[in-house]
Amino acid sequence: MGAGTRTYKSERPLPRDVQLECVFFGPFREDTGETATEWEPNGETVHDLLVELEAAYPVLEGRLLDDEEGSLAGKTVVTKNKRDVRHLDGLGTELEDGDVYRLVPSVYGG
């Protein structure tokens, strides 16, 4: 390298500072004992969020995600700011600061 040439470490993205709200409906609410919870996700997508919620609330394991299919379990509905994630990027929908996620089990509602 010539004089004055500097090498820099590759830039690493700063940790994401994302906080969102998860609202539970019907049996999810009853089983978790929570109406809603503030959440600081480690992941970046709805899939990551659901994996984290199943780990934090073992009673939800297999009820949010269908492990075999890699999709939502049953007819569970997850909305991001009142929009069904299936109409966005599905489980790949990116989590953003301030989002509100509603989790509705397949046996609840119309």
PDB file of C-alpha atoms in Angstrom:
ATOM      1  CA  MET A   1       0.000   0.000   0.000  1.00  0.00           C
ATOM      2  CA  GLY A   2       1.165   3.467  -0.762  1.00  0.00           C
ATOM      3  CA  ALA A   3       1.767   6.220   1.734  1.00  0.00           C
ATOM      4  CA  GLY A   4      -1.395   7.689   3.145  1.00  0.00           C
ATOM      5  CA  THR A   5      -3.502   4.637   2.307  1.00  0.00           C
ATOM      6  CA  ARG A   6      -5.597   3.442   5.197  1.00  0.00           C
ATOM      7  CA  THR A   7      -7.598   0.308   5.559  1.00  0.00           C
ATOM      8  CA  TYR A   8     -10.842   0.344   7.452  1.00  0.00           C
ATOM      9  CA  LYS A   9     -12.770  -2.460   8.997  1.00  0.00           C
ATOM     10  CA  SER A  10     -15.888  -3.190   7.034  1.00  0.00           C
ATOM     11  CA  GLU A  11     -18.812  -1.197   8.259  1.00  0.00           C
ATOM     12  CA  ARG A  12     -21.154  -3.224  10.374  1.00  0.00           C
ATOM     13  CA  PRO A  13     -24.765  -2.244  10.695  1.00  0.00           C
ATOM     14  CA  LEU A  14     -25.607  -0.808  14.072  1.00  0.00           C
ATOM     15  CA  PRO A  15     -27.916  -2.921  16.199  1.00  0.00           C
ATOM     16  CA  ARG A  16     -31.549  -2.288  15.334  1.00  0.00           C
ATOM     17  CA  ASP A  17     -33.436  -0.423  18.008  1.00  0.00           C
ATOM     18  CA  VAL A  18     -36.927  -1.667  17.308  1.00  0.00           C
ATOM     19  CA  GLN A  19     -39.772  -1.769  19.766  1.00  0.00           C
ATOM     20  CA  LEU A  20     -43.206  -2.977  18.829  1.00  0.00           C
ATOM     21  CA  GLU A  21     -46.437  -4.105  20.400  1.00  0.00           C
ATOM     22  CA  CYS A  22     -47.990  -7.555  20.178  1.00  0.00           C
ATOM     23  CA  VAL A  23     -51.710  -7.827  20.905  1.00  0.00           C
ATOM     24  CA  PHE A  24     -53.178 -11.252  21.690  1.00  0.00           C
ATOM     25  CA  PHE A  25     -56.803 -12.195  20.974  1.00  0.00           C
ATOM     26  CA  GLY A  26     -59.118 -14.967  22.170  1.00  0.00           C
ATOM     27  CA  PRO A  27     -57.406 -18.135  23.379  1.00  0.00           C
ATOM     28  CA  PHE A  28     -53.954 -16.581  22.819  1.00  0.00           C
ATOM     29  CA  ARG A  29     -54.882 -13.885  25.336  1.00  0.00           C
ATOM     30  CA  GLU A  30     -56.285 -16.397  27.793  1.00  0.00           C
ATOM     31  CA  ASP A  31     -53.332 -18.776  27.492  1.00  0.00           C
ATOM     32  CA  THR A  32     -50.587 -16.137  27.742  1.00  0.00           C
ATOM     33  CA  GLY A  33     -52.348 -14.146  30.449  1.00  0.00           C
ATOM     34  CA  GLU A  34     -51.521 -11.031  28.409  1.00  0.00           C
ATOM     35  CA  THR A  35     -53.713  -8.665  26.428  1.00  0.00           C
ATOM     36  CA  ALA A  36     -50.679  -7.017  24.860  1.00  0.00           C
ATOM     37  CA  THR A  37     -46.947  -6.864  25.352  1.00  0.00           C
ATOM     38  CA  GLU A  38     -44.201  -4.462  24.332  1.00  0.00           C
ATOM     39  CA  TRP A  39     -41.519  -6.388  22.466  1.00  0.00           C
ATOM     40  CA  GLU A  40     -37.942  -5.664  21.431  1.00  0.00           C
ATOM     41  CA  PRO A  41     -37.319  -8.261  18.739  1.00  0.00           C
ATOM     42  CA  ASN A  42     -33.952  -9.815  18.032  1.00  0.00           C
ATOM     43  CA  GLY A  43     -34.982 -10.767  14.510  1.00  0.00           C
ATOM     44  CA  GLU A  44     -35.983  -8.715  11.507  1.00  0.00           C
ATOM     45  CA  THR A  45     -39.091 -10.436  10.108  1.00  0.00           C
ATOM     46  CA  VAL A  46     -42.541 -11.543  11.202  1.00  0.00           C
ATOM     47  CA  HIS A  47     -41.285 -15.135  11.095  1.00  0.00           C
ATOM     48  CA  ASP A  48     -38.489 -14.215  13.529  1.00  0.00           C
ATOM     49  CA  LEU A  49     -41.006 -12.472  15.796  1.00  0.00           C
ATOM     50  CA  LEU A  50     -43.299 -15.507  15.896  1.00  0.00           C
ATOM     51  CA  VAL A  51     -40.373 -17.817  16.693  1.00  0.00           C
ATOM     52  CA  GLU A  52     -39.429 -15.497  19.578  1.00  0.00           C
ATOM     53  CA  LEU A  53     -43.015 -15.361  20.865  1.00  0.00           C
ATOM     54  CA  GLU A  54     -43.327 -19.158  20.774  1.00  0.00           C
ATOM     55  CA  ALA A  55     -40.089 -19.396  22.784  1.00  0.00           C
ATOM     56  CA  ALA A  56     -41.208 -16.765  25.308  1.00  0.00           C
ATOM     57  CA  TYR A  57     -44.702 -18.249  25.652  1.00  0.00           C
ATOM     58  CA  PRO A  58     -44.335 -22.052  25.386  1.00  0.00           C
ATOM     59  CA  VAL A  59     -48.146 -22.375  25.423  1.00  0.00           C
ATOM     60  CA  LEU A  60     -48.076 -20.832  21.912  1.00  0.00           C
ATOM     61  CA  GLU A  61     -45.568 -23.311  20.503  1.00  0.00           C
ATOM     62  CA  GLY A  62     -46.895 -24.739  17.238  1.00  0.00           C
ATOM     63  CA  ARG A  63     -49.930 -22.481  17.372  1.00  0.00           C
ATOM     64  CA  LEU A  64     -48.331 -19.541  15.578  1.00  0.00           C
ATOM     65  CA  LEU A  65     -46.084 -21.329  13.094  1.00  0.00           C
ATOM     66  CA  ASP A  66     -46.459 -24.630  11.304  1.00  0.00           C
ATOM     67  CA  ASP A  67     -42.906 -25.978  11.541  1.00  0.00           C
ATOM     68  CA  GLU A  68     -43.377 -28.524   8.788  1.00  0.00           C
ATOM     69  CA  GLU A  69     -44.736 -26.082   6.239  1.00  0.00           C
ATOM     70  CA  GLY A  70     -42.874 -22.967   7.341  1.00  0.00           C
ATOM     71  CA  SER A  71     -46.133 -21.020   7.354  1.00  0.00           C
ATOM     72  CA  LEU A  72     -48.689 -19.681   9.777  1.00  0.00           C
ATOM     73  CA  ALA A  73     -50.329 -22.448  11.793  1.00  0.00           C
ATOM     74  CA  GLY A  74     -53.879 -23.290  10.772  1.00  0.00           C
ATOM     75  CA  LYS A  75     -55.822 -20.178   9.953  1.00  0.00           C
ATOM     76  CA  THR A  76     -53.999 -17.973  12.435  1.00  0.00           C
ATOM     77  CA  VAL A  77     -54.064 -14.359  11.320  1.00  0.00           C
ATOM     78  CA  VAL A  78     -51.222 -11.940  12.007  1.00  0.00           C
ATOM     79  CA  THR A  79     -51.646  -8.293  11.138  1.00  0.00           C
ATOM     80  CA  LYS A  80     -49.079  -5.511  10.964  1.00  0.00           C
ATOM     81  CA  ASN A  81     -50.712  -2.187  11.722  1.00  0.00           C
ATOM     82  CA  LYS A  82     -54.127  -3.683  10.829  1.00  0.00           C
ATOM     83  CA  ARG A  83     -52.928  -5.173   7.512  1.00  0.00           C
ATOM     84  CA  ASP A  84     -52.828  -8.944   7.159  1.00  0.00           C
ATOM     85  CA  VAL A  85     -49.171  -9.907   6.674  1.00  0.00           C
ATOM     86  CA  ARG A  86     -50.269 -12.336   3.948  1.00  0.00           C
ATOM     87  CA  HIS A  87     -51.087  -9.241   1.882  1.00  0.00           C
ATOM     88  CA  LEU A  88     -47.651  -7.776   2.573  1.00  0.00           C
ATOM     89  CA  ASP A  89     -44.528  -9.965   2.379  1.00  0.00           C
ATOM     90  CA  GLY A  90     -45.982 -12.820   4.420  1.00  0.00           C
ATOM     91  CA  LEU A  91     -43.675 -14.157   7.110  1.00  0.00           C
ATOM     92  CA  GLY A  92     -40.857 -12.205   5.461  1.00  0.00           C
ATOM     93  CA  THR A  93     -42.539  -8.896   6.311  1.00  0.00           C
ATOM     94  CA  GLU A  94     -39.948  -6.648   7.915  1.00  0.00           C
ATOM     95  CA  LEU A  95     -40.400  -5.522  11.511  1.00  0.00           C
ATOM     96  CA  GLU A  96     -40.302  -1.765  11.968  1.00  0.00           C
ATOM     97  CA  ASP A  97     -40.150   0.402  15.057  1.00  0.00           C
ATOM     98  CA  GLY A  98     -43.590   1.259  16.420  1.00  0.00           C
ATOM     99  CA  ASP A  99     -45.443  -1.535  14.582  1.00  0.00           C
ATOM    100  CA  VAL A 100     -48.466  -3.122  16.218  1.00  0.00           C
ATOM    101  CA  TYR A 101     -48.916  -6.848  15.546  1.00  0.00           C
ATOM    102  CA  ARG A 102     -52.230  -8.509  16.268  1.00  0.00           C
ATOM    103  CA  LEU A 103     -52.290 -12.282  16.674  1.00  0.00           C
ATOM    104  CA  VAL A 104     -55.682 -13.885  16.152  1.00  0.00           C
ATOM    105  CA  PRO A 105     -56.086 -17.674  16.495  1.00  0.00           C
ATOM    106  CA  SER A 106     -57.951 -19.560  13.809  1.00  0.00           C
ATOM    107  CA  VAL A 107     -60.824 -20.468  16.128  1.00  0.00           C
ATOM    108  CA  TYR A 108     -61.564 -16.857  17.085  1.00  0.00           C
ATOM    109  CA  GLY A 109     -63.607 -14.348  15.173  1.00  0.00           C
ATOM    110  CA  GLY A 110     -65.654 -14.528  12.016  1.00  0.00           C
TER     111      GLY A 110
END
